[in-house]
CSV table of C-alpha atoms in Angstrom, one decimal:
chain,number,residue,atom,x,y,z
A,396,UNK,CA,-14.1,-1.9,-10.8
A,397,UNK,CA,-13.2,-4.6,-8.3
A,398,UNK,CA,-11.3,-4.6,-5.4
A,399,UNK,CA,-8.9,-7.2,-4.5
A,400,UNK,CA,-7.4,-8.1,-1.7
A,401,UNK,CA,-4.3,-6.0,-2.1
A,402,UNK,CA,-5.7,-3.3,-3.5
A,403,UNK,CA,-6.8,-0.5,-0.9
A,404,UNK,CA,-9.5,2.3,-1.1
A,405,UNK,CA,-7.2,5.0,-1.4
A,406,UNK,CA,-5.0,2.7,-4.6
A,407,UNK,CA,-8.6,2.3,-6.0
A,408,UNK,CA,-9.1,6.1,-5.9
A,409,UNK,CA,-5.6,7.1,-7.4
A,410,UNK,CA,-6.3,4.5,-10.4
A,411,UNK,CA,-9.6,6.0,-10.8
A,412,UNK,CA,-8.3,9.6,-11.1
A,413,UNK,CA,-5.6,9.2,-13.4
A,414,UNK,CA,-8.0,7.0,-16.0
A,415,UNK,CA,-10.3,9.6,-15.6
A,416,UNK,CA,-9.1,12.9,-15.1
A,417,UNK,CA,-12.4,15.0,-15.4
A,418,UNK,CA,-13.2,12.6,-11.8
A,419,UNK,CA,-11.0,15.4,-9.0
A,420,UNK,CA,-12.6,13.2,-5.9
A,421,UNK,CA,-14.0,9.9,-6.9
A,422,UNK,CA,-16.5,8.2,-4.4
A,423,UNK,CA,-15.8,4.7,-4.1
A,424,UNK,CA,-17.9,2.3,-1.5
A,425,UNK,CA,-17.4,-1.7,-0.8
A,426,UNK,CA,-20.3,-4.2,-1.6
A,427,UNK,CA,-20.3,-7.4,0.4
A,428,UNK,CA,-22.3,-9.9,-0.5
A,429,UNK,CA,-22.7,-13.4,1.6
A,430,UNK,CA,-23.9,-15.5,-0.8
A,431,UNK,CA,-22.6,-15.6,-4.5
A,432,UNK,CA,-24.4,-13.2,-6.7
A,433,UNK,CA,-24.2,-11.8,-10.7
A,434,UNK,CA,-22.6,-7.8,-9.9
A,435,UNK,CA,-24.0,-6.1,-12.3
A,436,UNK,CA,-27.4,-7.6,-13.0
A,437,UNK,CA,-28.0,-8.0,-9.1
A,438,UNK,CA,-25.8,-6.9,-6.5
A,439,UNK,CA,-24.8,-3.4,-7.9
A,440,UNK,CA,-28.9,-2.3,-8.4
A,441,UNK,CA,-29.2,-3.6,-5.0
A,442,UNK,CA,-26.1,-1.4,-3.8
A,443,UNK,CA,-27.1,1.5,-5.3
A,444,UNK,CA,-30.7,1.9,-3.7
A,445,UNK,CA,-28.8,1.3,-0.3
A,446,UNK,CA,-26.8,3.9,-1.0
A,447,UNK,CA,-29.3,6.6,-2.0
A,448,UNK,CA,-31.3,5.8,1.0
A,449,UNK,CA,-28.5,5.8,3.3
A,450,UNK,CA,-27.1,9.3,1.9
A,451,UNK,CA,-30.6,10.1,1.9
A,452,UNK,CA,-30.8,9.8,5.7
A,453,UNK,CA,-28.1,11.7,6.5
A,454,UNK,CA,-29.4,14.6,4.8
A,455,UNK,CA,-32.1,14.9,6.1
């Protein structure tokens, strides 16, 4: 789901929770990307692994 610009984190969450309702506490993180890039083929893969490691991290 994308954000735009006048849609905040917290309006993100609350339209995730009521199209999912099984989701009590849905994570939601930004991606910014400098240069133009395909989301879901690229930039999301890339996202993900930075995420992991960074979560990763902080448990440890």
């Amino acid at each position: 789901m994308r954000r735009g610009l006048a849609q905040t984190h917290e309006n993100l969450k609350v339209q995730l929770v009521k199209e999912n309702q099984e989701l009590p506490n849905p994570a939601t993180f930004v991606v910014v990307a400098k240069v133009p890039c395909p989301l879901d083929s690229a930039l999301l893969p890339i996202a993900k692994r930075s995420l992991v490691k960074y979560v990763t991290r902080l448990a440890a």
